[in-house]
Coordinates of C-alpha atoms in Angstrom, one line a residue:
Chain A
X58 CA -4.2 29.0 -32.4
X59 CA -5.1 31.4 -29.5
X60 CA -3.5 30.3 -25.9
X61 CA -5.4 27.8 -24.3
X62 CA -7.9 27.1 -27.0
X63 CA -6.9 23.4 -27.9
X64 CA -9.1 21.8 -25.9
X65 CA -11.8 23.5 -27.9
X66 CA -11.0 22.6 -31.3
X67 CA -12.5 19.2 -31.5
X68 CA -15.6 21.3 -30.9
X69 CA -14.8 24.2 -33.3
X70 CA -14.2 21.6 -36.0
X71 CA -17.1 19.9 -35.5
X72 CA -19.3 22.7 -35.4
X73 CA -17.6 24.3 -38.3
X74 CA -18.3 21.3 -40.4
X75 CA -21.9 21.5 -39.5
X76 CA -21.9 25.0 -40.4
X77 CA -20.5 24.4 -43.8
X78 CA -22.8 21.7 -44.5
X79 CA -25.6 24.1 -44.0
X80 CA -23.9 26.8 -46.0
X81 CA -23.3 24.4 -48.5
X82 CA -27.1 23.3 -48.9
X83 CA -28.4 26.7 -48.5
X84 CA -26.1 27.7 -51.2
X85 CA -27.1 25.4 -53.6
X86 CA -30.9 25.7 -52.9
X87 CA -29.9 29.6 -53.2
X88 CA -28.7 29.1 -56.9
X89 CA -31.9 27.8 -57.9
X90 CA -34.1 30.3 -56.0
X91 CA -32.0 33.8 -55.9
X92 CA -34.6 35.4 -54.1
X93 CA -35.1 33.5 -50.9
X94 CA -34.6 35.9 -47.8
X95 CA -34.4 33.2 -45.5
X96 CA -31.7 31.4 -47.4
X97 CA -29.6 34.5 -47.4
X98 CA -30.1 34.9 -43.8
X99 CA -29.3 31.3 -43.1
X100 CA -25.9 31.9 -45.0
X101 CA -25.2 35.0 -43.3
X102 CA -25.9 32.7 -39.7
X103 CA -23.4 30.4 -40.5
X104 CA -20.6 32.9 -42.0
X105 CA -21.3 34.8 -38.4
X106 CA -21.0 32.1 -36.1
X107 CA -17.9 30.7 -38.5
X108 CA -16.4 34.2 -37.9
X109 CA -17.0 34.2 -34.4
X110 CA -15.6 30.7 -33.5
X111 CA -12.7 30.9 -35.7
X112 CA -11.8 34.7 -34.1
X113 CA -12.2 32.9 -30.8
X114 CA -9.4 30.0 -32.0
X115 CA -7.4 32.6 -33.4
X116 CA -8.0 31.4 -36.9
X117 CA -7.8 34.9 -38.4
X118 CA -7.8 34.5 -41.8
X119 CA -11.1 32.1 -41.9
X120 CA -12.4 34.9 -39.3
X121 CA -11.6 37.7 -42.0
X122 CA -13.1 36.0 -44.8
X123 CA -16.5 34.6 -43.2
X124 CA -16.8 38.1 -41.6
X125 CA -16.5 39.6 -45.3
X126 CA -19.2 37.1 -46.6
X127 CA -21.4 37.8 -43.8
X128 CA -21.3 41.3 -44.5
X129 CA -22.1 40.7 -48.1
X130 CA -24.6 38.9 -47.7
X131 CA -26.2 41.4 -45.3
X132 CA -26.0 43.9 -48.4
X133 CA -27.5 41.3 -50.7
X134 CA -30.6 41.0 -47.7
X135 CA -30.9 44.7 -47.7
X136 CA -31.0 45.4 -51.3
X137 CA -33.5 42.9 -52.3
X138 CA -32.5 41.9 -55.5
X139 CA -32.3 38.7 -57.6
X140 CA -28.3 37.6 -56.7
X141 CA -26.6 37.3 -60.3
X142 CA -24.6 34.4 -61.4
X143 CA -21.5 36.3 -60.1
X144 CA -22.3 36.8 -56.9
X145 CA -23.4 33.2 -56.4
X146 CA -20.4 32.0 -57.8
X147 CA -18.5 34.2 -55.3
X148 CA -20.3 32.9 -52.7
X149 CA -19.3 29.6 -53.8
X150 CA -15.7 30.4 -54.1
X151 CA -15.8 31.8 -50.5
X152 CA -17.4 28.6 -49.2
X153 CA -14.7 26.4 -51.2
X154 CA -11.7 28.7 -49.0
X155 CA -13.6 28.0 -45.7
X156 CA -14.2 24.6 -46.3
X157 CA -10.4 23.9 -47.4
X158 CA -9.3 26.1 -44.4
X159 CA -11.2 24.5 -41.8
X160 CA -9.6 21.1 -43.3
X161 CA -5.9 22.6 -43.2
X162 CA -6.5 24.1 -39.6
X163 CA -7.8 21.0 -38.6
X164 CA -4.4 18.9 -39.3
X165 CA -2.6 22.3 -37.7
X166 CA -1.6 23.8 -41.4
X167 CA -1.6 27.3 -42.0
X168 CA -4.8 28.8 -43.1
X169 CA -4.6 29.5 -46.9
X170 CA -3.9 32.9 -48.1
X171 CA -7.4 34.8 -48.6
X172 CA -6.3 38.4 -50.4
X173 CA -7.7 37.5 -53.6
X174 CA -11.0 36.5 -52.2
X175 CA -11.3 39.3 -49.9
X176 CA -10.6 41.7 -53.0
X177 CA -13.1 40.2 -54.8
X178 CA -15.9 40.9 -52.0
X179 CA -14.8 44.0 -51.4
X180 CA -14.9 45.2 -55.1
X181 CA -18.3 43.4 -55.2
X182 CA -19.7 45.4 -52.2
X183 CA -18.2 48.8 -53.2
X184 CA -20.1 48.6 -56.4
X185 CA -24.2 49.3 -56.4
X186 CA -25.1 45.8 -56.1
X187 CA -28.1 46.5 -57.8
X188 CA -26.9 47.9 -60.9
X189 CA -24.7 44.5 -61.5
X190 CA -26.0 42.3 -64.4
X191 CA -24.5 39.3 -65.6
X192 CA -23.2 40.9 -68.8
X193 CA -20.9 43.7 -66.8
X194 CA -18.8 41.4 -64.6
X195 CA -15.9 43.7 -63.1
X196 CA -14.3 40.7 -61.6
X197 CA -12.9 37.9 -62.7
X198 CA -14.2 34.9 -61.3
X199 CA -12.8 31.4 -60.9
X200 CA -14.2 28.3 -62.6
X201 CA -17.4 27.0 -61.0
X202 CA -16.0 24.9 -58.0
X203 CA -17.5 21.1 -58.1
X204 CA -19.9 20.9 -55.4
X205 CA -19.6 17.1 -55.1
X206 CA -15.9 16.1 -54.2
X207 CA -14.8 12.5 -54.4
X208 CA -13.8 11.6 -51.0
X209 CA -10.2 10.7 -50.9
X210 CA -10.1 10.6 -46.9
X211 CA -12.4 10.1 -44.4
X212 CA -12.1 11.0 -40.5
X213 CA -11.4 8.0 -38.2
X214 CA -11.7 8.5 -34.5
X215 CA -8.4 7.8 -32.8
X216 CA -9.5 5.3 -30.4
X217 CA -10.5 2.9 -33.3
X218 CA -7.1 3.2 -34.7
X219 CA -5.8 2.4 -31.2
X220 CA -8.1 -0.3 -31.2
X221 CA -6.8 -1.7 -34.3
X222 CA -3.4 -1.6 -32.9
X223 CA -4.5 -3.9 -29.9
X224 CA -5.9 -6.2 -32.5
X225 CA -3.1 -6.6 -34.7
X226 CA -1.3 -7.4 -31.6
X227 CA -3.4 -10.1 -30.5
X228 CA -3.5 -11.4 -34.3
X229 CA 0.3 -11.4 -33.9
X230 CA 0.4 -13.5 -30.8
X231 CA -2.1 -15.8 -32.0
X232 CA -0.3 -16.4 -35.1
X233 CA 2.9 -17.0 -33.2
X234 CA 1.1 -19.7 -31.1
X235 CA -0.1 -21.5 -34.3
X236 CA 2.9 -21.4 -35.9
X237 CA 5.1 -22.6 -32.3
X238 CA 2.3 -25.4 -31.9
X239 CA 3.0 -26.4 -35.9
X240 CA 6.6 -27.0 -34.7
X241 CA 5.5 -29.6 -32.0
X242 CA 3.1 -31.4 -34.3
X243 CA 4.5 -30.9 -37.8
X244 CA 1.9 -31.0 -39.7
X245 CA 2.7 -30.2 -43.3
X246 CA -0.4 -28.7 -44.7
X247 CA -0.3 -26.5 -42.1
X248 CA 3.0 -24.8 -43.1
X249 CA 1.6 -23.0 -46.4
X250 CA -1.4 -21.4 -44.1
X251 CA 1.1 -20.2 -41.5
X252 CA 3.4 -18.9 -44.0
X253 CA 0.2 -17.0 -45.5
X254 CA -1.2 -15.7 -42.5
X255 CA 2.2 -14.3 -41.1
X256 CA 2.3 -12.3 -44.5
X257 CA -1.1 -11.1 -44.1
X258 CA -0.7 -10.2 -40.7
X259 CA 2.6 -8.4 -41.4
X260 CA 0.5 -6.5 -44.3
X261 CA -2.2 -5.7 -41.7
X262 CA 0.5 -4.5 -39.4
X263 CA 2.1 -2.4 -41.8
X264 CA -1.2 -0.6 -42.8
X265 CA -2.3 -0.1 -39.4
X266 CA 0.8 1.5 -38.4
X267 CA 0.9 3.7 -41.4
X268 CA -2.6 4.8 -40.6
X269 CA -1.5 6.4 -37.6
X270 CA 1.2 8.3 -39.1
X271 CA 1.2 12.1 -38.9
X272 CA 3.9 14.3 -40.2
X273 CA 5.5 16.3 -37.3
X274 CA 4.9 19.4 -38.9
X275 CA 1.4 19.4 -37.5
X276 CA 3.2 20.0 -34.2
X277 CA 5.7 22.1 -35.5
X278 CA 3.7 24.7 -37.1
X279 CA 2.4 26.2 -33.8
X280 CA 6.1 26.9 -33.0
X281 CA 7.2 30.0 -35.2
X282 CA 4.5 32.3 -33.5
X283 CA 5.4 30.9 -29.9
X284 CA 9.3 31.5 -30.5
X285 CA 8.6 35.1 -32.2
X286 CA 6.2 36.0 -29.3
X287 CA 8.9 34.1 -26.6
X288 CA 11.6 36.0 -28.0
X289 CA 10.0 39.4 -28.1
X290 CA 8.9 39.0 -24.4
X291 CA 12.8 38.3 -23.4
X292 CA 14.1 41.1 -25.9
X293 CA 15.8 38.9 -27.9
X294 CA 16.4 38.6 -31.9
X295 CA 15.7 34.9 -33.1
X296 CA 15.8 33.6 -36.4
X297 CA 13.6 30.5 -36.3
X298 CA 13.9 27.7 -38.8
X299 CA 12.4 24.5 -39.5
X300 CA 13.3 21.2 -41.4
X301 CA 11.8 17.9 -41.9
X302 CA 8.2 19.0 -41.5
X303 CA 7.0 16.1 -43.2
X304 CA 8.6 13.2 -41.1
X305 CA 6.0 11.3 -39.6
X306 CA 5.6 9.7 -36.5
X307 CA 2.9 7.8 -34.8
X308 CA -0.3 9.8 -33.6
X309 CA 0.6 8.5 -29.8
X310 CA 4.2 9.8 -29.7
X311 CA 3.7 12.8 -31.8
X312 CA 0.6 13.7 -29.2
X313 CA 3.4 13.5 -26.6
X314 CA 6.2 15.4 -27.5
X315 CA 4.7 19.0 -28.1
X316 CA 5.3 19.9 -24.8
X317 CA 8.7 18.8 -24.4
X318 CA 9.6 20.4 -27.5
X319 CA 8.1 23.8 -25.9
X320 CA 10.4 23.3 -22.9
X321 CA 13.6 22.8 -24.9
X322 CA 12.5 25.7 -27.6
X323 CA 11.9 28.2 -24.3
X324 CA 15.1 26.6 -22.8
X325 CA 17.0 27.8 -26.0
X326 CA 15.1 31.5 -26.0
X327 CA 15.6 31.9 -22.4
X328 CA 18.9 30.4 -21.7
X329 CA 20.6 30.2 -25.1
X330 CA 20.3 32.9 -27.2
X331 CA 21.8 36.1 -25.4
X332 CA 20.2 39.7 -25.5
X333 CA 21.3 41.6 -28.6
X334 CA 23.9 43.5 -27.2
X335 CA 25.4 40.6 -25.5
X336 CA 25.6 38.8 -28.8
X337 CA 27.6 42.0 -30.5
X338 CA 29.7 42.0 -27.7
X339 CA 30.5 38.5 -28.3
X340 CA 31.3 39.6 -32.0
X341 CA 28.2 37.4 -33.1
X342 CA 25.5 38.7 -35.5
X343 CA 22.7 40.2 -33.0
X344 CA 20.0 37.9 -34.3
X345 CA 20.2 34.3 -32.8
X346 CA 19.8 31.4 -34.7
X347 CA 17.6 28.5 -33.7
X348 CA 16.8 25.5 -36.0
X349 CA 14.1 23.0 -35.5
X350 CA 15.2 19.3 -37.4
X351 CA 13.1 16.3 -37.9
X352 CA 15.0 13.7 -39.6
X353 CA 14.9 9.5 -39.9
X354 CA 17.5 7.1 -38.5
X355 CA 16.5 3.5 -39.2
X356 CA 13.6 2.9 -37.1
X357 CA 13.8 6.2 -35.2
X358 CA 12.8 9.6 -35.6
X359 CA 15.7 12.2 -34.5
X360 CA 14.2 15.5 -33.5
X361 CA 17.1 18.5 -32.9
X362 CA 16.6 22.1 -31.5
X363 CA 20.2 23.6 -32.1
X364 CA 20.6 27.4 -31.2
X365 CA 23.7 29.5 -31.6
X366 CA 23.6 30.9 -28.1
X367 CA 25.4 31.0 -25.0
X368 CA 25.7 27.0 -24.5
X369 CA 26.2 25.6 -21.2
X370 CA 29.1 26.6 -19.3
X371 CA 30.8 23.4 -17.9
X372 CA 32.5 25.2 -15.1
X373 CA 29.1 26.5 -14.0
X374 CA 27.5 23.1 -14.2
X375 CA 30.3 21.6 -11.9
X376 CA 29.8 24.6 -9.3
X377 CA 25.7 24.0 -9.2
X378 CA 26.2 20.2 -9.2
X379 CA 28.9 20.3 -6.2
X380 CA 26.4 23.1 -4.6
X381 CA 24.0 20.7 -5.0
X382 CA 25.6 17.6 -3.8
X383 CA 25.1 15.7 -7.0
X384 CA 28.9 15.2 -7.3
X385 CA 31.8 15.7 -4.9
X386 CA 34.5 18.2 -5.9
X387 CA 37.0 15.3 -6.2
X388 CA 34.6 14.2 -8.6
X389 CA 34.1 17.4 -10.8
X390 CA 37.6 17.4 -11.6
X391 CA 37.5 14.0 -13.4
X392 CA 34.1 14.0 -14.5
X393 CA 33.7 13.2 -18.3
X394 CA 31.9 15.7 -20.3
X395 CA 29.3 13.1 -21.4
X396 CA 28.2 12.4 -17.8
X397 CA 28.8 16.1 -17.2
X398 CA 26.1 16.9 -19.7
X399 CA 23.5 14.5 -18.5
X400 CA 23.5 16.6 -14.7
X401 CA 21.3 19.5 -16.4
X402 CA 18.4 16.5 -17.0
X403 CA 18.6 15.8 -13.1
X404 CA 15.4 17.7 -11.4
X405 CA 15.6 21.1 -9.8
X406 CA 18.7 22.0 -11.9
X407 CA 19.4 25.4 -13.5
X408 CA 22.5 26.9 -14.4
X409 CA 20.6 30.4 -14.8
X410 CA 20.6 32.5 -12.1
X411 CA 17.7 34.5 -12.9
X412 CA 14.1 33.6 -12.8
X413 CA 12.1 34.2 -15.6
X414 CA 8.5 33.9 -17.1
X415 CA 9.7 31.9 -19.8
X416 CA 11.4 28.8 -18.6
X417 CA 10.9 29.4 -14.6
X418 CA 13.3 28.2 -12.4
X419 CA 15.4 25.2 -13.9
X420 CA 12.1 23.3 -14.0
X421 CA 12.2 22.0 -17.4
X422 CA 14.9 20.1 -18.7
X423 CA 14.2 17.1 -16.1
X424 CA 10.6 17.2 -16.9
X425 CA 11.6 17.1 -20.8
X426 CA 13.8 13.7 -19.8
X427 CA 11.1 12.0 -18.1
X428 CA 8.6 12.9 -21.0
X429 CA 11.2 11.1 -23.4
X430 CA 12.1 8.4 -21.0
X431 CA 8.3 7.8 -20.6
X432 CA 8.1 6.9 -24.6
X433 CA 10.9 5.1 -24.8
X434 CA 13.1 7.9 -26.4
X435 CA 16.2 9.3 -25.6
X436 CA 17.6 12.8 -25.0
X437 CA 21.1 13.8 -24.9
X438 CA 22.9 17.3 -25.2
X439 CA 25.9 18.8 -27.0
X440 CA 26.9 22.3 -25.9
X441 CA 30.2 24.2 -26.1
X442 CA 30.5 27.4 -24.1
X443 CA 29.4 30.7 -26.2
X444 CA 29.0 28.7 -29.5
X445 CA 25.4 26.8 -28.7
X446 CA 23.6 24.1 -27.8
X447 CA 22.1 21.3 -29.8
X448 CA 19.4 19.2 -27.9
X449 CA 18.9 15.7 -29.8
X450 CA 15.7 14.2 -29.2
X451 CA 15.6 10.3 -30.5
X452 CA 12.1 8.8 -30.7
X453 CA 10.5 5.3 -32.0
X454 CA 8.2 6.0 -34.6
X455 CA 5.6 4.3 -33.1
X456 CA 4.9 3.0 -29.9
X457 CA 2.5 -0.3 -29.6
X458 CA 4.1 -3.1 -31.6
X459 CA 7.8 -3.1 -32.1
X460 CA 10.4 -5.4 -33.5
X461 CA 12.3 -7.0 -30.8
X462 CA 15.2 -9.3 -30.2
X463 CA 14.2 -12.1 -28.0
X464 CA 17.0 -13.0 -25.8
X465 CA 16.9 -15.2 -22.3
X466 CA 18.7 -15.2 -19.0
X467 CA 18.4 -18.5 -16.8
X468 CA 15.0 -19.1 -17.7
X469 CA 13.4 -16.2 -18.5
X470 CA 13.1 -14.6 -21.7
X471 CA 13.6 -11.1 -22.3
X472 CA 12.9 -8.6 -25.3
X473 CA 14.9 -5.9 -26.2
X474 CA 14.0 -3.3 -29.0
X475 CA 15.9 -3.7 -32.4
X476 CA 15.7 -0.1 -32.5
X477 CA 18.4 0.3 -30.0
X478 CA 20.5 -2.6 -31.2
X479 CA 23.5 -2.0 -33.4
X480 CA 25.2 -5.7 -33.4
X481 CA 25.6 -8.7 -31.5
X482 CA 29.1 -10.1 -30.5
X483 CA 30.6 -12.9 -28.4
X484 CA 33.3 -11.7 -26.5
X485 CA 35.8 -13.7 -24.2
X486 CA 35.8 -12.9 -20.3
X487 CA 39.4 -12.2 -20.2
X488 CA 38.6 -9.5 -22.5
X489 CA 36.7 -7.4 -19.8
X490 CA 38.7 -4.5 -17.9
X491 CA 37.6 -2.5 -15.1
X492 CA 37.7 1.3 -15.2
X493 CA 36.1 3.2 -12.1
X494 CA 34.1 0.1 -10.7
X495 CA 32.7 -0.3 -14.4
X496 CA 33.2 -3.3 -16.5
X497 CA 34.6 -2.1 -19.9
X498 CA 35.5 -3.6 -23.0
X499 CA 37.1 -2.8 -26.0
X500 CA 35.8 -3.2 -29.5
X501 CA 37.2 -1.7 -32.7
X502 CA 39.0 0.8 -30.7
X503 CA 36.3 2.1 -28.4
X504 CA 35.3 1.8 -25.0
X505 CA 32.3 0.1 -24.4
X506 CA 30.3 -0.4 -20.9
X507 CA 29.2 -3.9 -19.9
X508 CA 25.9 -4.7 -18.2
X509 CA 25.4 -8.3 -17.5
X510 CA 21.3 -9.1 -17.1
X511 CA 22.5 -12.0 -14.6
X512 CA 23.8 -9.3 -12.4
X513 CA 20.9 -6.7 -12.9
X514 CA 18.3 -9.7 -12.1
X515 CA 20.6 -11.0 -9.3
X516 CA 21.3 -14.4 -11.0
X517 CA 24.9 -16.1 -10.2
X518 CA 27.2 -15.6 -13.0
X519 CA 28.1 -18.0 -15.3
X520 CA 31.2 -19.6 -15.9
X521 CA 31.6 -19.8 -19.7
X522 CA 34.5 -18.7 -21.4
X523 CA 32.7 -16.4 -23.6
X524 CA 30.0 -13.8 -23.1
X525 CA 27.1 -13.5 -25.6
X526 CA 27.0 -9.2 -25.9
X527 CA 24.1 -7.2 -27.4
X528 CA 25.8 -3.8 -28.4
X529 CA 23.1 -1.0 -28.1
X530 CA 23.4 2.4 -29.7
X531 CA 21.5 5.4 -29.3
X532 CA 22.3 8.7 -30.3
X533 CA 26.0 7.7 -30.7
X534 CA 26.3 6.1 -27.4
X535 CA 27.2 2.4 -27.4
X536 CA 26.6 0.1 -24.4
X537 CA 27.0 -3.9 -23.9
X538 CA 24.2 -6.0 -22.3
X539 CA 25.6 -9.6 -21.8
X540 CA 22.8 -12.2 -21.9
X541 CA 22.7 -16.1 -21.9
X542 CA 21.9 -16.8 -25.5
X543 CA 19.7 -14.9 -28.4
X544 CA 16.5 -16.4 -29.5
X545 CA 15.7 -14.4 -32.6
X546 CA 13.9 -11.4 -33.9
X547 CA 10.5 -10.9 -33.2
X548 CA 7.2 -8.4 -33.8
X549 CA 5.8 -7.9 -30.2
X550 CA 3.1 -6.0 -28.8
X551 CA 4.3 -4.1 -25.8
X552 CA 1.5 -4.3 -23.3
X553 CA 1.9 -1.8 -20.2
X554 CA 2.5 -3.3 -17.0
X555 CA 1.1 -2.2 -13.7
X556 CA 2.7 0.6 -11.4
X557 CA 4.6 -1.7 -9.1
X558 CA 6.3 -3.5 -12.1
X559 CA 7.0 -0.1 -13.5
X560 CA 8.8 1.1 -10.5
X561 CA 11.6 -1.9 -11.3
X562 CA 14.1 0.2 -13.6
X563 CA 14.9 -1.4 -17.2
X564 CA 11.3 -2.6 -17.2
X565 CA 9.7 -1.0 -20.1
X566 CA 6.9 -3.4 -20.5
X567 CA 5.3 -7.1 -21.0
X568 CA 4.6 -9.1 -23.7
X569 CA 3.1 -12.6 -24.7
X570 CA 5.2 -14.8 -26.8
X571 CA 3.7 -17.5 -29.3
X572 CA 3.9 -20.4 -26.6
X573 CA 1.4 -18.0 -24.4
X574 CA 4.2 -17.2 -21.6
X575 CA 4.8 -13.8 -20.7
X576 CA 8.3 -11.9 -21.3
X577 CA 9.2 -8.7 -20.0
X578 CA 10.6 -6.0 -22.1
X579 CA 13.6 -4.3 -21.2
X580 CA 14.1 -0.6 -21.6
X581 CA 17.7 0.0 -22.4
X582 CA 17.7 3.7 -20.9
X583 CA 16.6 2.6 -17.8
X584 CA 18.9 -0.2 -17.3
X585 CA 21.8 2.2 -17.9
X586 CA 20.5 5.0 -15.7
Chain B
X77 CA -27.7 29.6 -6.1
X78 CA -27.1 31.9 -9.2
X79 CA -29.0 30.4 -12.0
X80 CA -27.3 31.3 -15.6
X81 CA -28.9 31.1 -19.0
X82 CA -26.4 30.6 -21.7
X83 CA -27.9 31.3 -25.0
X84 CA -25.7 31.0 -28.2
X85 CA -26.2 28.7 -31.3
X86 CA -22.9 27.7 -31.2
X87 CA -22.1 24.6 -29.3
X88 CA -18.5 25.7 -29.5
X89 CA -19.3 29.1 -27.5
X90 CA -21.6 27.7 -24.9
X91 CA -18.6 25.1 -23.7
X92 CA -16.6 28.0 -23.6
X93 CA -18.7 30.1 -21.5
X94 CA -19.8 27.2 -19.3
X95 CA -15.9 26.4 -18.7
X96 CA -15.3 30.2 -17.5
X97 CA -18.4 30.3 -15.3
X98 CA -18.2 26.8 -13.7
X99 CA -14.2 27.6 -12.9
X100 CA -16.0 30.6 -10.6
X101 CA -18.5 28.5 -8.8
X102 CA -21.4 29.4 -11.5
X103 CA -22.6 25.9 -11.5
X104 CA -26.3 26.2 -11.9
X105 CA -26.3 26.8 -16.0
X106 CA -29.0 26.3 -18.6
X107 CA -28.8 26.4 -22.4
X108 CA -30.9 27.8 -25.1
X109 CA -29.6 27.2 -28.8
X110 CA -32.1 29.6 -30.6
X111 CA -34.0 32.7 -29.7
X112 CA -37.2 31.0 -29.3
X113 CA -36.2 28.4 -26.8
X114 CA -34.3 31.4 -25.3
X115 CA -37.6 33.4 -24.3
X116 CA -39.1 30.0 -23.2
X117 CA -36.3 28.8 -21.0
X118 CA -36.3 32.4 -19.4
X119 CA -40.3 31.9 -18.8
X120 CA -40.0 28.4 -17.2
X121 CA -36.8 29.0 -15.3
X122 CA -36.3 32.5 -14.6
X123 CA -32.7 32.4 -14.3
X124 CA -30.7 35.0 -12.6
X125 CA -28.7 36.3 -15.5
X126 CA -28.9 35.8 -19.4
X127 CA -25.7 35.8 -21.4
X128 CA -27.6 36.3 -25.0
X129 CA -26.1 35.9 -28.2
X130 CA -27.5 38.0 -31.4
X131 CA -27.2 36.2 -34.2
X132 CA -29.3 33.0 -33.7
X133 CA -31.7 30.7 -35.8
X134 CA -35.7 31.3 -35.6
X135 CA -35.3 34.4 -33.7
X136 CA -32.6 37.0 -33.1
X137 CA -31.2 37.8 -29.7
X138 CA -32.3 41.2 -29.6
X139 CA -35.7 39.9 -30.2
X140 CA -35.6 37.8 -27.6
X141 CA -34.4 40.8 -25.3
X142 CA -37.3 42.9 -26.3
X143 CA -39.6 39.5 -25.5
X144 CA -37.9 39.3 -22.2
X145 CA -37.8 42.7 -20.9
X146 CA -41.4 42.9 -21.9
X147 CA -42.4 40.1 -19.7
X148 CA -39.8 40.6 -16.5
X149 CA -38.5 44.6 -16.7
X150 CA -35.8 43.5 -14.2
X151 CA -34.4 40.6 -16.1
X152 CA -30.6 40.9 -16.1
X153 CA -29.4 40.1 -19.6
X154 CA -26.1 40.5 -21.3
X155 CA -25.3 40.6 -24.7
X156 CA -22.7 38.4 -25.9
X157 CA -22.0 38.9 -29.8
X158 CA -19.5 39.2 -32.2
X159 CA -21.7 41.9 -33.8
X160 CA -20.0 44.9 -32.2
X161 CA -20.9 47.8 -34.1
X162 CA -21.8 50.6 -31.8
X163 CA -25.4 51.0 -33.3
X164 CA -26.2 47.4 -32.3
X165 CA -24.6 47.8 -28.7
X166 CA -26.4 50.9 -28.2
X167 CA -29.7 49.6 -29.4
X168 CA -29.1 46.6 -27.3
X169 CA -28.8 48.7 -24.0
X170 CA -31.9 50.7 -24.8
X171 CA -33.7 47.7 -25.3
X172 CA -32.6 46.8 -21.4
X173 CA -29.4 44.8 -22.0
X174 CA -27.6 45.3 -18.6
X175 CA -24.1 44.7 -20.6
X176 CA -22.3 43.9 -23.8
X177 CA -19.3 41.6 -24.6
X178 CA -17.7 41.6 -27.8
X179 CA -16.6 38.3 -29.5
X180 CA -13.8 36.9 -29.3
X181 CA -13.8 37.7 -25.5
X182 CA -11.4 37.4 -22.7
X183 CA -12.4 35.2 -19.8
X184 CA -12.0 38.3 -17.3
X185 CA -14.0 40.1 -19.7
X186 CA -17.0 37.9 -19.1
X187 CA -16.3 37.4 -15.4
X188 CA -16.1 41.1 -14.6
X189 CA -19.3 41.9 -16.5
X190 CA -21.0 39.0 -14.9
X191 CA -20.4 40.1 -11.6
X192 CA -20.9 43.6 -12.2
X193 CA -24.4 43.0 -13.5
X194 CA -25.1 40.4 -10.9
X195 CA -24.1 43.2 -8.1

């Protein structure tokens, strides 16, 4: 798509559909009355408008074909002859192409190849249209397309899907409350119905969630062109590859990852990949590689941007971090690599000295981080000087209803997204150690930092001998979260919270539990920050 | 305030033009969707400027151009069309159009032409 035209896409599609409809009905009518000039004129107008709108949107193949079709129609009009079956067939073929192409671009896919069809149109136009009769067919035509197609999919406004999710959430809550009530009243006859309700709700939830899923390819496939253009502007050679385009994500999530991904790709082109000369000097192939990969992992979708560029220079990060007062010189000597690599995600940080048109002055990575945090996702970076950089994005594959582990601390209940949880363990207080002011325990040979929710919420610590600890894991980073106890797993509908509550770190949202009482949903990233 | 008539059969095009113009403070805009409506709107509203598409329903933009020029020889009309052949452009200028912008256009092309014609 052409730059900055995305805001017009919806209108473009709506109008394209109207134009195709008019084109189709005129064409069907024209087949019966192959001399009616008014129909030719109307078809030419449709093709013309579709051409000019498509070229404005940057849909070149669509524009090319509708242009050629319009020319053909105008020639036909001028010649004043009765259109042969061959011509009408070709017009239908053009219509089919246009319909399929509009459908493709509506979902962000590539326009199909139009070379064969263009050739046919050219052949037809270059021969004297008057001389063409039904017998002398110089062009092999495709089978007559079916003009009535069975509808296998329909378009639904995303707002309706959002509303459906809301309703399913309410249904979940109502079902849970019913179940809770009956655990008090214990009416046997209700048990079966409650079971059935539970199953139905689960089914509906599954279907509604599925209906919102869209392949990431829809966002990915605008990148090859963008990478090409940016690389060219920076005088760099880049071989850009994509993997996992068919992985699906919730529409809401997908809508919001485009910008962060653009930032990461820009970062790779601008700061990662070196100039061809530098690469050759470093003994690398002159063309750099950027790989964009999506994959599924339990309940999350992982998106990686991998380049074989210069990588981040750890010493340089330290130097700038000290200069900007993020860490002291003393801290710089002992800071673990993992923590060091989080620094570039802080606001106004940039290791590149030059300011470029592409990624500007270090505004970028922090924006990406903020956006991904908002989505309750995670962002990590792995980098090695002169070998390359890998950004790893972890995203929940849906936002609205998520499976949570319900826990309690004092009198309050807190939900933790299951996506982040790897296991639950009981650990003796005596196993806690203190390293650099942090509480840590060793589990299966690994040091795991501990966060006590009682501390977080300013409650006095309990004097139990054993702690219930939830082990969370995100992009290979483990943490322990101590709670008073576990209630169980539940599907919960997350409601967003007011700004005041949002300011409290570690709260992702709120939910209504089966007994009608609210509970906070914890944002594990926020708690750790 | 400068009143501009946008005559184009495509809502998509009218929207793009509207956005380009309103950003620069031209907010008094009226629309027409075919040639006949264009002539009627011109008669009724007497706009300061017309951005006129060529391929439209009922009456082509070139026909509408003729009608308007006959009515008001001082009319300021810019043709905005994907029909970009020299022949058509020449014809439009001969008929009295003050400018010609070929689709797909860049924002600046439209704006500079509008400024130039409004003087």
